Every structure is written in C-alpha cells, then in structure tokens.
Amino acid sequence: MTTKRGFTTTILHSDRLGKPEHGALHKPIHTAVTYGYDDVQDLVDIFQNKKKGYAYSRQGNPTVTALETKVTNMENGMATIAFSTGMAAISATILALIKHGDHVLASSFLFGNTRSVFQSFMDMGLDITFTDATSVDNIKAELKDNTRLVFVETIANPATQVADLKQIGDLCEQKGIIYVVDNTMTSPYIFKPVDVKASLVINSLTKYIGGHGNALGGSVTDTGLFDWSNFPNIFPTFKTQVKPEVLGMTQIRKKGLRDAGGTLAPEAAHSISVGSETLALRLERACSNAMALATFFEGHPLIKKVYYPGLESHPQHKLADELFYKFGGLMSIELDNSIDCFAFLNKLKLVIKSSNLGDTRTLAIPVAHTIFNELGAAKRAEMGISDSMIRLSVGIEDLDDLLEDFKKALA
Ligand SMILES: *Cc1c(COP(=O)(O)O)cnc(C)c1O
C-alpha cells in the first residue's frame, strides 16, 4: 500500500497522474459543448448513469472533472461536483435535496447571499430556521422531526463566529440528518469538515482555493459519510441506476447542476486548478499576516474591537484552536467612535476597497453599507454586524507594508 502523499504534492501531481493528452502536466482546457460516440449504446449508457463519460457539457467536462478530483483529494472526500460559483453550489444542493414539507436548520451567521437565497427558498414555502450555531444546544433546541439538513459555515463572515462543528456533526450523525458545512472561510488546508462528520462540504472556489481573484467557481464534496440508501427525496429512477453511495452526488449533479444549470466554464476550472497549487503556501502567509495584524489592532487605542478567532479574546478561540490548523485570513475591526469609517478606508493606499475575500491582495470593505446592506438593521444586529464594522481579507503582501499602511491611516 502506498502512503497518502502530502496536501500540496497531491494537488501538484493530480492532473499528471490522470494521464492527460500528450503527457501534459495540466489537464488541457476542453471547450467542446457536446461529445459524439461511434456506438449509440455508449451514449445511452452515459445518459442512464451506467457508464462514466461526457454527453453535454452542462453536466460534466474533462477539465472540470480534473478540478473536481483535486477538490475531492483536498477534502479527503469521496466525490465532488463543481459549479459556476459558490452560490450556484449552495442553491443547487438545497434545490436537489430538499422538498416541500422538509425542515432545514441553518446557522444565523451566514454569508449574506446565502442568507438571501435561503429567504427566497422560504418565500417559496420551504421551512428554514436560523439559530446561533456556536453552541450545539441551540441546534438541538430547534430540531424538528422533519429536519432533513443542517447548514453551517466554519468561520462566519464578517464577525468570525466559529460553529460548534464537532458537536453538531455528532448530533447530525445520531439523527441521520444531512450535515452541510461551508468550508470557504477555512479552506481544506486549514480544516477538513469530514473530520467532524460533515456529509457535504461546500467551497466557494472563487476564494482561497482559486486564490487570485481571477475566476469564479464553487463546489460540493460528498465525504461518503451520509447513508443515502434510505433518504426519501432521491428521484426513483436513480435508485435503479447507481450504487447507494453515489445517490447523493447523482441527485445533485442531475437535479442541481444539470437542471439549474450553474455550470463551471472549463477556462475558469483551469484558472482555479492552477491557483489551487499554491493554496498551502498562500494560506500560511495570509494566516501569519492576519495574526500579526489582529495583534496590532488589538493593542491600538483607536480600534474598538477586533474579530479574529486567533486572538485569545475571541469568544470561540478555544474551539477554533481545537478545530483548525490556523485561524484564517479574514478579520473584522470596529473603529473608535472618533474616527469616520469611510475617511479611514480612503486613507489606505495599499489595502484595496473591494468586496472579495481570499485574494492574494489585502481587501477592505465597510460591511453594513455594502454586503449586508440589503438585510436591514434588525437582521444585521441579530448577526452581530455593527455600522462601523470593516471586514479585512488579509492577503500575502509583505507584512511591514501592510502594517505601515494601517499605521498611517490611523495616525
Ligand atoms: C463567497 C462565499 C460564498 C459564495 O461564493 P461565490 O463564489 O462568490 O458565489 C459562499 N459562502 C461563503 C462563506 C463565501 O465567502
């Protein structure tokens, strides 16, 4: 038996070991929309899930498959489906697995657009409850007999609440509930949700995995831990076609990706694949920059509050320390009342006023006025978002340059 290779080695050699055309070290970008076969039986078998292969690129493409394999390996998972964006992955997962009459339990600390699409699902009649997921007790209290799926993020954005990931995993396992963990903020380099018994892992590939702010993408990984054989919402035909282990992925690929159509473009898959090669290196640097900046902000008289799980003052610091290899590259700060938030941001010369996160460059955004503006003041307060909160996605610049930029803006 060969021992499993390291995280970065595995990513770097993944395409090559799949023996791509002409010995290429990268899986080439396949742009064909459709695939032709000499024997019609081959085409029929692909349609009937009896054989692996490609028919129409909306539901599968060789370049995208190569990226899916990488994400599966990064997450120690069983299989992955890639999507055009993280939001497409999240929407397709709910759309494919949940039916009217089911109950979904979600963390109240969610990415703004996730919260927004969940609201749309509620407007369509789906029963979704939001609760503080930093303690399993709150999850327990909201469980119903028809709860089919629990959805949490690892480190929430922007106030960096850490979900009680392990305890929630144990509870979902015991109750036979699908446990979905959005791992975007941590990425599989820092945390593998399979270790806390997640059933499905979501990643916005746009963020740390792609890492360079040059391609959108998302993914859902099946960890192989959930028993799909008795899950009632699987489309009956699939049960006659595939093994029980792959029923979940079949349902998400067909009902989620194929029907909703949030397909990842092969060019984007290639960019994300190349970006992912340096995930570990970038995150080591971003996390150490973030820790140093958080420490600097915490000691600064003009900073009222720092939200970063690496700080001992963080309410879930101990939990984060137990769960994660590092504390991530995202933090939020609140300024002293004497400083105008916009004036401070405009004084920053290196740090960019921008809404992405997980980029190589350091980005800053006033949260209440932008990404969480639509929600309104009441829901923002519920999610712990104050009007003076600034979210920072710390990049991989040289630390001294970042410190100087912030020192000057605070002077
Ligand atoms: C950005 C983000 C998403 C959505 O990803 P997109 O690729 O931008 O659609 C989902 N969840 C979290 C936690 C995110 O940060």
CSV table of C-alpha atoms and ligand atoms in Angstrom, one decimal:
chain,number,residue,atom,x,y,z
A,1,MET,CA,0.0,0.0,0.0
A,2,THR,CA,1.4,3.4,-0.9
A,3,THR,CA,1.1,6.1,1.8
A,4,LYS,CA,-1.0,9.1,1.0
A,5,ARG,CA,1.1,12.0,-0.2
A,6,GLY,CA,1.1,15.4,1.3
A,7,PHE,CA,-1.5,18.1,0.7
A,8,THR,CA,0.4,20.2,-1.9
A,9,THR,CA,2.2,17.2,-3.5
A,10,THR,CA,-1.2,15.6,-4.2
A,11,ILE,CA,-2.6,18.8,-5.9
A,12,LEU,CA,0.6,19.3,-8.0
A,13,HIS,CA,0.6,15.8,-9.4
A,14,SER,CA,-3.1,15.2,-9.7
A,15,ASP,CA,-3.5,16.1,-13.4
A,16,ARG,CA,-0.4,14.2,-14.5
A,17,LEU,CA,-1.4,11.0,-12.7
A,18,GLY,CA,-4.7,11.1,-14.6
A,19,LYS,CA,-2.6,10.7,-17.8
A,20,PRO,CA,-3.7,13.7,-19.8
A,21,GLU,CA,-3.2,14.1,-23.5
A,22,HIS,CA,0.4,14.1,-24.8
A,23,GLY,CA,1.8,13.9,-21.2
A,24,ALA,CA,0.6,17.4,-20.5
A,25,LEU,CA,1.2,18.4,-16.8
A,26,HIS,CA,-2.0,20.4,-16.8
A,27,LYS,CA,-5.3,18.9,-17.9
A,28,PRO,CA,-6.0,20.8,-21.1
A,29,ILE,CA,-9.0,23.2,-21.5
A,30,HIS,CA,-11.7,21.2,-23.3
A,31,THR,CA,-14.1,23.6,-24.9
A,32,ALA,CA,-16.4,21.2,-26.7
A,33,VAL,CA,-20.0,21.6,-25.6
A,34,THR,CA,-21.0,18.1,-26.7
A,35,TYR,CA,-19.5,14.7,-27.2
A,36,GLY,CA,-20.1,12.2,-30.0
A,37,TYR,CA,-19.8,8.4,-30.0
A,38,ASP,CA,-19.4,5.7,-32.7
A,39,ASP,CA,-21.7,3.3,-30.9
A,40,VAL,CA,-25.0,4.8,-29.8
A,41,GLN,CA,-25.0,2.3,-26.9
A,42,ASP,CA,-22.2,4.3,-25.3
A,43,LEU,CA,-24.2,7.5,-25.4
A,44,VAL,CA,-27.3,5.7,-24.0
A,45,ASP,CA,-25.2,4.2,-21.1
A,46,ILE,CA,-23.9,7.6,-20.2
A,47,PHE,CA,-27.4,9.1,-20.1
A,48,GLN,CA,-28.6,6.2,-17.9
A,49,ASN,CA,-25.7,6.6,-15.4
A,50,LYS,CA,-24.4,3.1,-16.4
A,51,LYS,CA,-21.1,4.4,-17.7
A,52,LYS,CA,-18.8,7.3,-17.0
A,53,GLY,CA,-18.3,9.7,-19.8
A,54,TYR,CA,-19.4,13.0,-21.3
A,55,ALA,CA,-22.6,13.9,-23.2
A,56,TYR,CA,-23.4,17.6,-22.9
A,57,SER,CA,-21.0,19.9,-21.0
A,58,ARG,CA,-23.6,21.5,-18.7
A,59,GLN,CA,-23.3,18.4,-16.5
A,60,GLY,CA,-19.7,17.4,-17.0
A,61,ASN,CA,-16.5,18.4,-18.8
A,62,PRO,CA,-13.0,16.8,-18.6
A,63,THR,CA,-11.3,20.0,-17.5
A,64,VAL,CA,-13.9,20.5,-14.8
A,65,THR,CA,-13.5,16.8,-13.7
A,66,ALA,CA,-9.8,17.3,-13.2
A,67,LEU,CA,-10.6,20.2,-10.8
A,68,GLU,CA,-13.3,18.1,-9.1
A,69,THR,CA,-10.7,15.4,-8.5
A,70,LYS,CA,-8.3,17.9,-6.9
A,71,VAL,CA,-11.0,19.2,-4.5
A,72,THR,CA,-12.0,15.7,-3.6
A,73,ASN,CA,-8.4,15.0,-2.6
A,74,MET,CA,-8.0,18.2,-0.7
A,75,GLU,CA,-11.2,17.5,1.3
A,76,ASN,CA,-10.4,13.7,1.8
A,77,GLY,CA,-13.8,13.2,0.2
A,78,MET,CA,-15.5,10.6,-2.0
A,79,ALA,CA,-16.6,12.8,-4.9
A,80,THR,CA,-17.0,16.5,-5.9
A,81,ILE,CA,-19.2,18.5,-8.2
A,82,ALA,CA,-18.0,21.9,-9.4
A,83,PHE,CA,-20.3,24.8,-10.1
A,84,SER,CA,-20.1,28.2,-11.7
A,85,THR,CA,-20.0,30.0,-8.3
A,86,GLY,CA,-20.2,29.1,-4.6
A,87,MET,CA,-23.8,30.4,-4.7
A,88,ALA,CA,-24.7,28.0,-7.5
A,89,ALA,CA,-23.3,25.1,-5.4
A,90,ILE,CA,-25.3,26.1,-2.4
A,91,SER,CA,-28.6,26.8,-4.3
A,92,ALA,CA,-28.2,23.5,-6.2
A,93,THR,CA,-27.6,21.5,-3.1
A,94,ILE,CA,-30.8,22.7,-1.4
A,95,LEU,CA,-32.8,22.5,-4.6
A,96,ALA,CA,-31.7,18.9,-5.3
A,97,LEU,CA,-32.1,17.5,-1.8
A,98,ILE,CA,-35.0,19.4,-0.1
A,99,LYS,CA,-38.7,19.1,-0.7
A,100,HIS,CA,-41.7,21.0,0.5
A,101,GLY,CA,-42.6,19.6,3.9
A,102,ASP,CA,-38.9,19.3,4.9
A,103,HIS,CA,-37.3,21.4,7.5
A,104,VAL,CA,-33.8,23.0,7.2
A,105,LEU,CA,-31.8,24.3,10.1
A,106,ALA,CA,-29.2,26.9,9.4
A,107,SER,CA,-26.7,29.0,11.3
A,108,SER,CA,-27.9,32.6,11.8
A,109,PHE,CA,-24.3,33.7,11.0
A,110,LEU,CA,-24.2,33.1,7.2
A,111,PHE,CA,-22.6,34.7,4.2
A,112,GLY,CA,-25.1,37.5,3.1
A,113,ASN,CA,-26.1,36.0,-0.2
A,114,THR,CA,-26.6,32.5,1.3
A,115,ARG,CA,-29.0,34.1,3.8
A,116,SER,CA,-30.7,35.9,0.9
A,117,VAL,CA,-31.2,32.8,-1.2
A,118,PHE,CA,-32.5,30.9,1.9
A,119,GLN,CA,-35.0,33.7,2.3
A,120,SER,CA,-36.1,33.2,-1.3
A,121,PHE,CA,-36.5,29.4,-0.6
A,122,MET,CA,-38.6,30.4,2.4
A,123,ASP,CA,-40.7,32.7,0.2
A,124,MET,CA,-41.3,29.6,-2.0
A,125,GLY,CA,-42.6,27.7,1.1
A,126,LEU,CA,-39.6,26.0,2.5
A,127,ASP,CA,-39.3,25.8,6.3
A,128,ILE,CA,-35.9,27.2,7.4
A,129,THR,CA,-35.0,28.1,10.9
A,130,PHE,CA,-31.9,30.2,11.7
A,131,THR,CA,-30.1,29.7,15.0
A,132,ASP,CA,-26.8,30.6,16.7
A,133,ALA,CA,-24.6,27.6,15.7
A,134,THR,CA,-21.8,28.5,18.1
A,135,SER,CA,-23.4,26.0,20.5
A,136,VAL,CA,-24.9,22.6,19.7
A,137,ASP,CA,-27.6,23.2,22.3
A,138,ASN,CA,-29.2,25.9,20.1
A,139,ILE,CA,-29.3,23.4,17.2
A,140,LYS,CA,-30.8,20.7,19.4
A,141,ALA,CA,-33.5,23.1,20.6
A,142,GLU,CA,-34.6,23.8,17.0
A,143,LEU,CA,-34.6,20.3,15.7
A,144,LYS,CA,-37.9,19.0,14.3
A,145,ASP,CA,-39.0,15.5,13.3
A,146,ASN,CA,-38.8,16.6,9.7
A,147,THR,CA,-35.4,18.3,9.9
A,148,ARG,CA,-33.5,16.9,6.8
A,149,LEU,CA,-30.5,19.2,6.6
A,150,VAL,CA,-28.3,21.3,8.9
A,151,PHE,CA,-26.2,24.1,7.2
A,152,VAL,CA,-23.3,25.9,8.9
A,153,GLU,CA,-20.2,27.8,8.0
A,154,THR,CA,-16.9,27.1,9.7
A,155,ILE,CA,-15.9,30.7,10.5
A,156,ALA,CA,-18.7,33.0,9.8
A,157,ASN,CA,-18.3,36.2,7.8
A,158,PRO,CA,-17.8,39.0,8.9
A,159,ALA,CA,-18.0,38.6,12.7
A,160,THR,CA,-15.9,35.4,12.7
A,161,GLN,CA,-18.2,33.3,14.9
A,162,VAL,CA,-17.0,29.7,14.9
A,163,ALA,CA,-19.7,27.0,14.7
A,164,ASP,CA,-19.7,24.1,17.2
A,165,LEU,CA,-18.7,21.9,14.3
A,166,LYS,CA,-17.8,18.7,16.0
A,167,GLN,CA,-20.8,18.5,18.4
A,168,ILE,CA,-23.2,19.4,15.6
A,169,GLY,CA,-21.6,16.7,13.5
A,170,ASP,CA,-22.1,14.1,16.2
A,171,LEU,CA,-25.8,15.2,16.6
A,172,CYS,CA,-26.5,15.0,12.8
A,173,GLU,CA,-24.9,11.6,12.7
A,174,GLN,CA,-27.0,10.3,15.5
A,175,LYS,CA,-30.2,11.7,14.0
A,176,GLY,CA,-29.4,10.8,10.4
A,177,ILE,CA,-29.6,14.4,9.2
A,178,ILE,CA,-27.5,15.7,6.2
A,179,TYR,CA,-24.8,17.9,7.6
A,180,VAL,CA,-23.6,20.6,5.2
A,181,VAL,CA,-20.5,22.6,6.1
A,182,ASP,CA,-19.5,25.7,4.1
A,183,ASN,CA,-15.7,25.5,4.3
A,184,THR,CA,-15.0,28.6,2.2
A,185,MET,CA,-13.5,30.7,5.1
A,186,THR,CA,-11.1,28.0,6.3
A,187,SER,CA,-10.5,26.0,3.1
A,188,PRO,CA,-9.4,22.4,3.2
A,189,TYR,CA,-5.9,23.4,4.0
A,190,ILE,CA,-6.9,24.6,7.4
A,191,PHE,CA,-9.9,22.4,8.1
A,192,LYS,CA,-11.5,19.3,6.7
A,193,PRO,CA,-15.2,19.0,7.6
A,194,VAL,CA,-15.0,15.3,7.0
A,195,ASP,CA,-13.2,15.2,10.4
A,196,VAL,CA,-16.3,16.4,12.1
A,197,LYS,CA,-18.6,14.1,10.2
A,198,ALA,CA,-19.9,16.5,7.6
A,199,SER,CA,-22.0,14.8,4.9
A,200,LEU,CA,-21.4,17.5,2.3
A,201,VAL,CA,-18.7,20.2,2.1
A,202,ILE,CA,-19.3,23.5,0.2
A,203,ASN,CA,-16.4,25.6,-1.1
A,204,SER,CA,-16.5,28.8,-3.0
A,205,LEU,CA,-13.6,28.1,-5.2
A,206,THR,CA,-13.5,31.8,-6.0
A,207,LYS,CA,-11.9,32.5,-2.6
A,208,TYR,CA,-8.9,30.7,-1.2
A,209,ILE,CA,-8.8,27.7,-3.5
A,210,GLY,CA,-8.6,29.7,-6.7
A,211,GLY,CA,-7.0,32.4,-4.7
A,212,HIS,CA,-6.1,35.1,-7.2
A,213,GLY,CA,-9.4,36.9,-7.8
A,214,ASN,CA,-9.4,35.9,-11.5
A,215,ALA,CA,-12.1,33.2,-11.7
A,216,LEU,CA,-15.5,32.3,-10.1
A,217,GLY,CA,-16.3,28.8,-9.0
A,218,GLY,CA,-17.9,26.6,-6.4
A,219,SER,CA,-18.1,23.0,-5.3
A,220,VAL,CA,-19.9,20.4,-3.3
A,221,THR,CA,-18.0,17.4,-2.0
A,222,ASP,CA,-19.6,14.3,-0.7
A,223,THR,CA,-17.5,13.0,2.2
A,224,GLY,CA,-19.0,9.5,1.8
A,225,LEU,CA,-20.3,9.5,5.4
A,226,PHE,CA,-24.0,10.0,4.8
A,227,ASP,CA,-26.1,6.9,4.2
A,228,TRP,CA,-28.2,7.9,1.1
A,229,SER,CA,-29.9,4.5,0.8
A,230,ASN,CA,-32.9,5.5,2.8
A,231,PHE,CA,-33.0,9.2,2.0
A,232,PRO,CA,-36.6,9.7,0.8
A,233,ASN,CA,-36.0,12.6,-1.7
A,234,ILE,CA,-33.9,10.7,-4.2
A,235,PHE,CA,-35.5,10.5,-7.7
A,236,PRO,CA,-36.8,6.9,-8.1
A,237,THR,CA,-35.0,6.3,-11.4
A,238,PHE,CA,-31.6,7.0,-9.9
A,239,LYS,CA,-32.1,4.2,-7.3
A,240,THR,CA,-32.3,1.7,-10.1
A,241,GLN,CA,-29.2,3.0,-11.9
A,242,VAL,CA,-26.4,3.7,-9.4
A,243,LYS,CA,-25.0,2.3,-6.1
A,244,PRO,CA,-26.4,3.8,-2.9
A,245,GLU,CA,-23.1,5.6,-2.1
A,246,VAL,CA,-23.4,7.8,-5.1
A,247,LEU,CA,-27.1,8.6,-4.9
A,248,GLY,CA,-26.5,12.0,-3.2
A,249,MET,CA,-24.0,13.1,-5.9
A,250,THR,CA,-26.1,11.8,-8.7
A,251,GLN,CA,-29.1,13.7,-7.4
A,252,ILE,CA,-27.0,16.9,-7.0
A,253,ARG,CA,-25.4,16.5,-10.4
A,254,LYS,CA,-28.7,15.9,-12.2
A,255,LYS,CA,-31.3,17.8,-10.2
A,256,GLY,CA,-28.9,20.5,-9.1
A,257,LEU,CA,-26.2,21.1,-11.7
A,258,ARG,CA,-28.0,19.8,-14.9
A,259,ASP,CA,-31.4,21.3,-14.2
A,260,ALA,CA,-30.5,24.6,-12.5
A,261,GLY,CA,-27.5,25.0,-14.9
A,262,GLY,CA,-24.9,26.7,-12.8
A,263,THR,CA,-22.1,25.0,-14.8
A,264,LEU,CA,-18.4,25.9,-14.3
A,265,ALA,CA,-16.7,27.0,-17.5
A,266,PRO,CA,-13.6,25.0,-18.4
A,267,GLU,CA,-11.4,28.1,-18.7
A,268,ALA,CA,-12.4,29.1,-15.1
A,269,ALA,CA,-11.8,25.5,-14.0
A,270,HIS,CA,-8.3,25.7,-15.4
A,271,SER,CA,-7.5,29.0,-13.6
A,272,ILE,CA,-8.8,27.7,-10.3
A,273,SER,CA,-6.8,24.4,-10.8
A,274,VAL,CA,-3.6,26.4,-11.3
A,275,GLY,CA,-4.4,28.7,-8.4
A,276,SER,CA,-5.0,25.7,-6.1
A,277,GLU,CA,-1.4,24.5,-6.5
A,278,THR,CA,-0.3,27.2,-4.1
A,279,LEU,CA,-3.2,27.1,-1.6
A,280,ALA,CA,-1.0,25.9,1.3
A,281,LEU,CA,1.8,28.5,0.6
A,282,ARG,CA,-0.6,31.4,0.3
A,283,LEU,CA,-2.6,30.4,3.4
A,284,GLU,CA,0.5,30.1,5.5
A,285,ARG,CA,1.4,33.6,4.6
A,286,ALA,CA,-2.1,35.1,4.8
A,287,CYS,CA,-2.7,33.5,8.2
A,288,SER,CA,0.5,34.8,9.7
A,289,ASN,CA,-0.1,38.3,8.3
A,290,ALA,CA,-3.6,38.2,9.7
A,291,MET,CA,-2.4,37.1,13.2
A,292,ALA,CA,0.1,39.9,13.2
A,293,LEU,CA,-2.4,42.5,12.1
A,294,ALA,CA,-5.0,41.3,14.6
A,295,THR,CA,-2.5,41.6,17.4
A,296,PHE,CA,-1.5,45.1,16.2
A,297,PHE,CA,-5.2,46.2,16.0
A,298,GLU,CA,-6.0,44.8,19.5
A,299,GLY,CA,-3.2,46.9,21.0
A,300,HIS,CA,-4.2,50.1,19.2
A,301,PRO,CA,-6.2,52.7,21.1
A,302,LEU,CA,-8.3,53.8,18.1
A,303,ILE,CA,-9.6,50.3,17.4
A,304,LYS,CA,-12.6,49.5,19.5
A,305,LYS,CA,-12.9,45.8,18.7
A,306,VAL,CA,-11.2,43.1,16.7
A,307,TYR,CA,-12.9,40.0,15.5
A,308,TYR,CA,-10.3,37.3,14.8
A,309,PRO,CA,-10.5,33.7,16.1
A,310,GLY,CA,-6.7,33.6,16.6
A,311,LEU,CA,-7.0,36.2,19.5
A,312,GLU,CA,-7.5,34.8,23.0
A,313,SER,CA,-10.1,37.5,23.5
A,314,HIS,CA,-12.3,35.8,20.8
A,315,PRO,CA,-15.3,34.1,22.3
A,316,GLN,CA,-14.7,30.8,20.4
A,317,HIS,CA,-10.9,31.0,20.4
A,318,LYS,CA,-10.5,27.7,22.3
A,319,LEU,CA,-13.0,26.0,19.9
A,320,ALA,CA,-11.2,27.4,16.9
A,321,ASP,CA,-7.8,26.3,18.3
A,322,GLU,CA,-9.1,22.7,18.7
A,323,LEU,CA,-10.7,22.5,15.3
A,324,PHE,CA,-8.4,24.4,12.9
A,325,TYR,CA,-4.8,24.2,11.9
A,326,LYS,CA,-4.6,28.0,11.6
A,327,PHE,CA,-7.1,30.8,12.2
A,328,GLY,CA,-7.6,32.0,8.6
A,329,GLY,CA,-7.0,35.3,6.7
A,330,LEU,CA,-10.3,37.1,7.5
A,331,MET,CA,-10.9,39.5,10.3
A,332,SER,CA,-13.2,42.4,11.1
A,333,ILE,CA,-12.5,45.6,13.1
A,334,GLU,CA,-14.6,48.3,14.6
A,335,LEU,CA,-13.1,51.8,14.8
A,336,ASP,CA,-13.2,54.2,17.8
A,337,ASN,CA,-16.3,56.5,17.5
A,338,SER,CA,-13.9,59.4,16.9
A,339,ILE,CA,-12.9,58.1,13.5
A,340,ASP,CA,-15.0,58.2,10.4
A,341,CYS,CA,-15.1,54.8,8.8
A,342,PHE,CA,-15.1,56.0,5.2
A,343,ALA,CA,-12.3,58.5,5.8
A,344,PHE,CA,-10.2,55.8,7.4
A,345,LEU,CA,-10.7,53.5,4.4
A,346,ASN,CA,-9.9,56.3,1.9
A,347,LYS,CA,-6.6,56.9,3.7
A,348,LEU,CA,-5.5,53.3,2.9
A,349,LYS,CA,-3.1,53.4,0.0
A,350,LEU,CA,-2.1,49.7,-0.3
A,351,VAL,CA,-5.2,47.9,1.0
A,352,ILE,CA,-7.9,47.9,-1.6
A,353,LYS,CA,-11.5,48.9,-1.0
A,354,SER,CA,-13.1,45.8,-2.5
A,355,SER,CA,-15.7,43.1,-1.8
A,356,ASN,CA,-13.9,39.8,-2.5
A,357,LEU,CA,-12.1,37.7,0.0
A,358,GLY,CA,-9.4,35.1,-0.2
A,359,ASP,CA,-7.5,37.1,-2.8
A,360,THR,CA,-3.7,37.3,-2.8
A,361,ARG,CA,-4.2,41.1,-2.2
A,362,THR,CA,-5.5,42.6,1.1
A,363,LEU,CA,-9.0,43.9,0.7
A,364,ALA,CA,-11.2,46.0,3.0
A,365,ILE,CA,-14.9,46.7,3.0
A,366,PRO,CA,-17.4,48.6,5.2
A,367,VAL,CA,-19.8,45.7,5.9
A,368,ALA,CA,-23.1,47.3,6.9
A,369,HIS,CA,-23.2,49.7,3.9
A,370,THR,CA,-22.4,47.0,1.3
A,371,ILE,CA,-22.5,43.2,1.5
A,372,PHE,CA,-25.1,43.2,4.4
A,373,ASN,CA,-26.9,46.4,3.4
A,374,GLU,CA,-29.9,44.7,1.9
A,375,LEU,CA,-30.7,42.8,5.1
A,376,GLY,CA,-31.7,45.8,7.0
A,377,ALA,CA,-30.7,47.0,10.5
A,378,ALA,CA,-32.6,44.4,12.5
A,379,LYS,CA,-31.2,41.3,10.9
A,380,ARG,CA,-27.7,42.9,10.9
A,381,ALA,CA,-28.0,43.4,14.7
A,382,GLU,CA,-29.1,39.7,15.0
A,383,MET,CA,-26.0,38.7,13.1
A,384,GLY,CA,-23.7,40.8,15.2
A,385,ILE,CA,-22.9,43.4,12.5
A,386,SER,CA,-22.4,46.9,13.7
A,387,ASP,CA,-22.4,50.0,11.4
A,388,SER,CA,-18.7,50.8,12.0
A,389,MET,CA,-17.5,47.2,11.1
A,390,ILE,CA,-14.8,46.9,8.5
A,391,ARG,CA,-14.0,43.5,7.1
A,392,LEU,CA,-10.5,42.7,6.1
A,393,SER,CA,-9.4,39.9,3.9
A,394,VAL,CA,-5.7,39.7,4.6
A,395,GLY,CA,-3.5,38.9,1.6
A,396,ILE,CA,0.1,37.7,1.1
A,397,GLU,CA,1.8,41.1,0.9
A,398,ASP,CA,4.9,41.7,2.9
A,399,LEU,CA,3.7,42.3,6.5
A,400,ASP,CA,5.7,45.5,7.0
A,401,ASP,CA,3.9,47.2,4.1
A,402,LEU,CA,0.5,46.2,5.5
A,403,LEU,CA,1.4,47.5,9.0
A,404,GLU,CA,2.7,50.8,7.5
A,405,ASP,CA,-0.5,51.3,5.5
A,406,PHE,CA,-2.7,50.8,8.6
A,407,LYS,CA,-0.5,52.8,10.9
A,408,LYS,CA,-0.6,55.8,8.5
A,409,ALA,CA,-4.4,55.6,8.1
A,410,LEU,CA,-4.8,55.5,11.9
A,411,ALA,CA,-2.3,58.4,12.5
B,1,LIG,C1,-18.1,34.0,-1.2
B,1,LIG,C2,-18.8,33.0,-0.4
B,1,LIG,C3,-19.8,32.2,-1.0
B,1,LIG,C4,-20.3,32.4,-2.4
B,1,LIG,O1,-19.3,32.1,-3.3
B,1,LIG,P1,-19.3,32.8,-4.8
B,1,LIG,O2,-18.2,32.0,-5.5
B,1,LIG,O3,-18.9,34.2,-4.6
B,1,LIG,O4,-20.6,32.6,-5.3
B,1,LIG,C5,-20.4,31.3,-0.2
B,1,LIG,N1,-20.1,31.1,1.1
B,1,LIG,C6,-19.1,31.8,1.7
B,1,LIG,C7,-18.7,31.6,3.1
B,1,LIG,C8,-18.4,32.8,0.9
B,1,LIG,O5,-17.5,33.5,1.5
